Amino acid sequence: MSSEALRTVTLALQNILHSGLGGGGVPDDTVFVGPPVPGLVGARPVSVFAFHIEPNKELRNADRLVDTGGSDPRAQQALPLDVRYLISVFRQASATDPNELLRMGEIIAALQNNATIGGALVPDQEVRLSPEPYPMEELSRIWGLFPNAPYATSMVYLASPVYIDAATFARGVPVDSRRLDSGTSAVPPDVFGTGGNGLAAGG
């Protein structure tokens, strides 16, 4: 996949979370893509934030094989990435019960049901979604990035591998015939400004 891969995978994750919560409308009505800052999240009950992106150590030196419709797959130069998402749920101001825990349960169930995403959501890739064990100390470091945001119930999920294919350039039409023209010129070539007579100009 091209440079759109990170955006495409993130929007696919947003769509899965939205569907798991049973929300109507469009995914952005329910799931905010970005840091879990109240002023940005607004009234949406969930946020998903790609906070850590790094090369996949096991796959970065391996060929990425792409199905071209022929008999053999084609090797594509690409960088495989591990993308870690912070998924946070927020209690609504009017709620009297911990409804954010219900939402987190629905999110976990939805991601268990969609442990691999690809096909129409992420063309030419199969990206695995798996929960990452993050101790409270590590979560506190992540939330330290947002000093003005109160902590919300959160989990970290890993999306891997997300391939960024090398940039490709359009090639010209392949040569299918050649033509060689030959002949004799009536005027000698002008060599080093001699005017064609072997003498320097002005001599």
Short mmCIF file of C-alpha atoms in Angstrom, two decimals:
data_model
loop_
_atom_site.label_atom_id
_atom_site.label_comp_id
_atom_site.label_asym_id
_atom_site.label_seq_id
_atom_site.Cartn_x
_atom_site.Cartn_y
_atom_site.Cartn_z
CA MET A 1 0.00 0.00 0.00
CA SER A 2 1.11 3.54 -0.63
CA SER A 3 1.71 6.35 1.84
CA GLU A 4 -2.03 6.20 2.65
CA ALA A 5 -1.54 3.03 4.73
CA LEU A 6 -1.34 4.67 8.17
CA ARG A 7 -4.44 6.76 7.54
CA THR A 8 -6.34 3.83 6.02
CA VAL A 9 -5.59 1.46 8.91
CA THR A 10 -6.54 4.12 11.47
CA LEU A 11 -9.86 4.82 9.76
CA ALA A 12 -10.54 1.08 9.56
CA LEU A 13 -9.96 0.83 13.31
CA GLN A 14 -12.25 3.81 13.88
CA ASN A 15 -14.94 2.09 11.83
CA ILE A 16 -14.62 -1.17 13.82
CA LEU A 17 -14.94 0.68 17.13
CA HIS A 18 -17.93 2.67 15.89
CA SER A 19 -19.71 -0.50 14.74
CA GLY A 20 -18.89 -2.28 18.01
CA LEU A 21 -20.51 0.51 19.99
CA GLY A 22 -23.65 0.25 17.88
CA GLY A 23 -23.51 3.92 17.05
CA GLY A 24 -25.55 5.47 14.27
CA GLY A 25 -24.44 8.13 11.88
CA VAL A 26 -20.82 8.23 10.79
CA PRO A 27 -17.80 6.89 12.74
CA ASP A 28 -16.54 10.37 13.56
CA ASP A 29 -19.74 10.99 15.54
CA THR A 30 -18.67 8.30 18.03
CA VAL A 31 -14.90 7.82 17.81
CA PHE A 32 -12.45 10.72 17.74
CA VAL A 33 -9.16 10.11 15.93
CA GLY A 34 -6.45 12.01 17.79
CA PRO A 35 -5.11 12.65 21.29
CA PRO A 36 -7.55 12.16 24.20
CA VAL A 37 -7.80 15.84 25.04
CA PRO A 38 -11.31 16.91 26.17
CA GLY A 39 -11.28 20.08 24.10
CA LEU A 40 -10.66 18.01 20.96
CA VAL A 41 -12.73 14.92 21.78
CA GLY A 42 -15.84 16.94 22.63
CA ALA A 43 -18.94 14.85 23.32
CA ARG A 44 -17.62 11.72 21.63
CA PRO A 45 -17.32 8.80 24.06
CA VAL A 46 -14.19 7.21 22.56
CA SER A 47 -10.85 8.33 21.16
CA VAL A 48 -8.17 6.40 19.28
CA PHE A 49 -4.67 7.84 19.08
CA ALA A 50 -1.62 6.45 17.22
CA PHE A 51 1.01 7.38 19.79
CA HIS A 52 3.91 5.10 18.80
CA ILE A 53 5.08 4.09 15.31
CA GLU A 54 8.24 2.06 14.70
CA PRO A 55 9.66 -0.40 12.13
CA ASN A 56 8.80 -4.05 12.66
CA LYS A 57 12.14 -5.62 13.64
CA GLU A 58 11.30 -9.12 12.39
CA LEU A 59 9.94 -8.17 8.96
CA ARG A 60 11.90 -5.10 7.90
CA ASN A 61 14.56 -7.16 6.06
CA ALA A 62 12.07 -9.60 4.49
CA ASP A 63 10.46 -9.21 1.07
CA ARG A 64 6.87 -8.07 0.90
CA LEU A 65 5.16 -10.24 -1.70
CA VAL A 66 2.24 -8.68 -3.56
CA ASP A 67 -0.31 -10.61 -5.60
CA THR A 68 -0.33 -9.19 -9.13
CA GLY A 69 -2.91 -11.59 -10.52
CA GLY A 70 -0.24 -13.70 -12.22
CA SER A 71 1.21 -17.06 -11.29
CA ASP A 72 3.86 -15.68 -8.95
CA PRO A 73 3.66 -12.82 -6.42
CA ARG A 74 5.90 -9.80 -6.98
CA ALA A 75 8.41 -8.55 -4.41
CA GLN A 76 7.60 -4.97 -3.40
CA GLN A 77 10.07 -2.76 -1.58
CA ALA A 78 8.25 -1.66 1.58
CA LEU A 79 8.73 -0.77 5.23
CA PRO A 80 6.64 -2.79 7.73
CA LEU A 81 5.52 -0.80 10.76
CA ASP A 82 4.20 -1.55 14.23
CA VAL A 83 1.57 1.03 15.19
CA ARG A 84 0.40 1.31 18.80
CA TYR A 85 -2.92 2.95 19.50
CA LEU A 86 -4.18 4.36 22.77
CA ILE A 87 -7.94 3.67 22.93
CA SER A 88 -9.70 5.69 25.63
CA VAL A 89 -13.31 5.78 26.81
CA PHE A 90 -14.95 8.71 28.57
CA ARG A 91 -17.80 8.89 31.05
CA GLN A 92 -20.53 11.23 29.93
CA ALA A 93 -21.18 14.16 32.23
CA SER A 94 -24.79 13.14 32.89
CA ALA A 95 -24.00 9.47 33.62
CA THR A 96 -24.53 8.13 37.14
CA ASP A 97 -23.00 4.70 36.48
CA PRO A 98 -19.58 3.71 35.05
CA ASN A 99 -20.85 3.44 31.48
CA GLU A 100 -17.30 3.88 30.16
CA LEU A 101 -16.55 0.36 31.39
CA LEU A 102 -19.44 -0.99 29.33
CA ARG A 103 -18.04 0.80 26.28
CA MET A 104 -14.59 -0.62 26.87
CA GLY A 105 -16.08 -4.11 27.05
CA GLU A 106 -17.89 -3.53 23.75
CA ILE A 107 -14.66 -2.29 22.18
CA ILE A 108 -12.68 -5.33 23.36
CA ALA A 109 -15.39 -7.66 22.00
CA ALA A 110 -15.41 -5.85 18.64
CA LEU A 111 -11.63 -6.06 18.31
CA GLN A 112 -11.63 -9.73 19.29
CA ASN A 113 -14.15 -10.28 16.50
CA ASN A 114 -12.00 -8.33 14.03
CA ALA A 115 -8.51 -9.45 15.03
CA THR A 116 -7.33 -9.12 11.43
CA ILE A 117 -8.33 -6.34 9.07
CA GLY A 118 -7.80 -6.28 5.33
CA GLY A 119 -9.90 -6.69 2.21
CA ALA A 120 -12.08 -3.68 1.47
CA LEU A 121 -11.02 -1.85 4.65
CA VAL A 122 -7.26 -2.18 4.07
CA PRO A 123 -6.52 -3.30 0.49
CA ASP A 124 -3.50 -5.54 -0.20
CA GLN A 125 -2.72 -6.02 3.48
CA GLU A 126 -3.63 -8.18 6.46
CA VAL A 127 -3.07 -6.19 9.63
CA ARG A 128 -3.35 -7.94 12.98
CA LEU A 129 -4.92 -6.12 15.93
CA SER A 130 -3.86 -7.32 19.35
CA PRO A 131 -4.03 -5.91 22.89
CA GLU A 132 -0.69 -4.85 24.34
CA PRO A 133 0.04 -5.43 28.06
CA TYR A 134 0.85 -1.96 29.36
CA PRO A 135 1.44 -1.57 33.11
CA MET A 136 0.06 1.50 34.82
CA GLU A 137 3.52 3.08 34.95
CA GLU A 138 3.78 2.97 31.14
CA LEU A 139 0.24 4.26 30.70
CA SER A 140 1.08 7.13 33.04
CA ARG A 141 3.98 8.08 30.79
CA ILE A 142 1.67 8.18 27.78
CA TRP A 143 -0.86 10.31 29.61
CA GLY A 144 1.99 12.56 30.68
CA LEU A 145 1.98 13.79 27.08
CA PHE A 146 -1.36 15.47 27.87
CA PRO A 147 -0.80 17.33 31.17
CA ASN A 148 -4.14 19.13 30.98
CA ALA A 149 -6.22 16.02 30.23
CA PRO A 150 -7.69 13.97 33.10
CA TYR A 151 -6.95 10.26 32.90
CA ALA A 152 -9.61 8.13 31.19
CA THR A 153 -9.95 4.35 31.14
CA SER A 154 -7.62 3.19 28.38
CA MET A 155 -6.07 0.21 26.60
CA VAL A 156 -3.22 -0.08 24.12
CA TYR A 157 -3.66 -2.05 20.90
CA LEU A 158 -0.98 -3.00 18.38
CA ALA A 159 -1.64 -2.95 14.63
CA SER A 160 1.02 -4.92 12.74
CA PRO A 161 2.38 -5.10 10.14
CA VAL A 162 1.33 -1.89 8.40
CA TYR A 163 3.28 -1.71 5.14
CA ILE A 164 4.37 1.56 3.55
CA ASP A 165 5.38 0.73 0.00
CA ALA A 166 8.29 2.54 -1.61
CA ALA A 167 7.30 5.39 -3.90
CA THR A 168 6.90 4.29 -7.51
CA PHE A 169 7.19 6.42 -10.60
CA ALA A 170 5.28 6.17 -13.86
CA ARG A 171 7.35 4.58 -16.60
CA GLY A 172 7.21 5.42 -20.30
CA VAL A 173 5.76 3.14 -22.93
CA PRO A 174 8.17 0.24 -23.58
CA VAL A 175 10.15 0.29 -26.85
CA ASP A 176 8.65 -2.13 -29.38
CA SER A 177 10.60 -1.13 -32.54
CA ARG A 178 13.79 0.65 -33.54
CA ARG A 179 14.74 2.77 -36.59
CA LEU A 180 18.24 3.73 -37.71
CA ASP A 181 18.67 6.70 -40.06
CA SER A 182 22.00 7.19 -41.85
CA GLY A 183 23.40 9.51 -44.54
CA THR A 184 26.11 12.05 -45.41
CA SER A 185 25.96 15.71 -44.45
CA ALA A 186 26.96 18.26 -47.15
CA VAL A 187 28.29 20.64 -44.46
CA PRO A 188 31.23 19.58 -42.27
CA PRO A 189 30.52 19.67 -38.55
CA ASP A 190 31.38 22.85 -36.66
CA VAL A 191 34.17 21.71 -34.31
CA PHE A 192 35.10 24.07 -31.47
CA GLY A 193 33.74 27.11 -33.28
CA THR A 194 35.87 26.72 -36.41
CA GLY A 195 32.97 27.47 -38.71
CA GLY A 196 33.36 24.09 -40.38
CA ASN A 197 36.66 24.96 -42.22
CA GLY A 198 39.09 23.95 -39.53
CA LEU A 199 40.08 27.58 -38.78
CA ALA A 200 39.24 29.39 -35.61
CA ALA A 201 36.55 32.00 -35.95
CA GLY A 202 38.04 35.40 -36.83
CA GLY A 203 41.39 33.80 -37.97
#
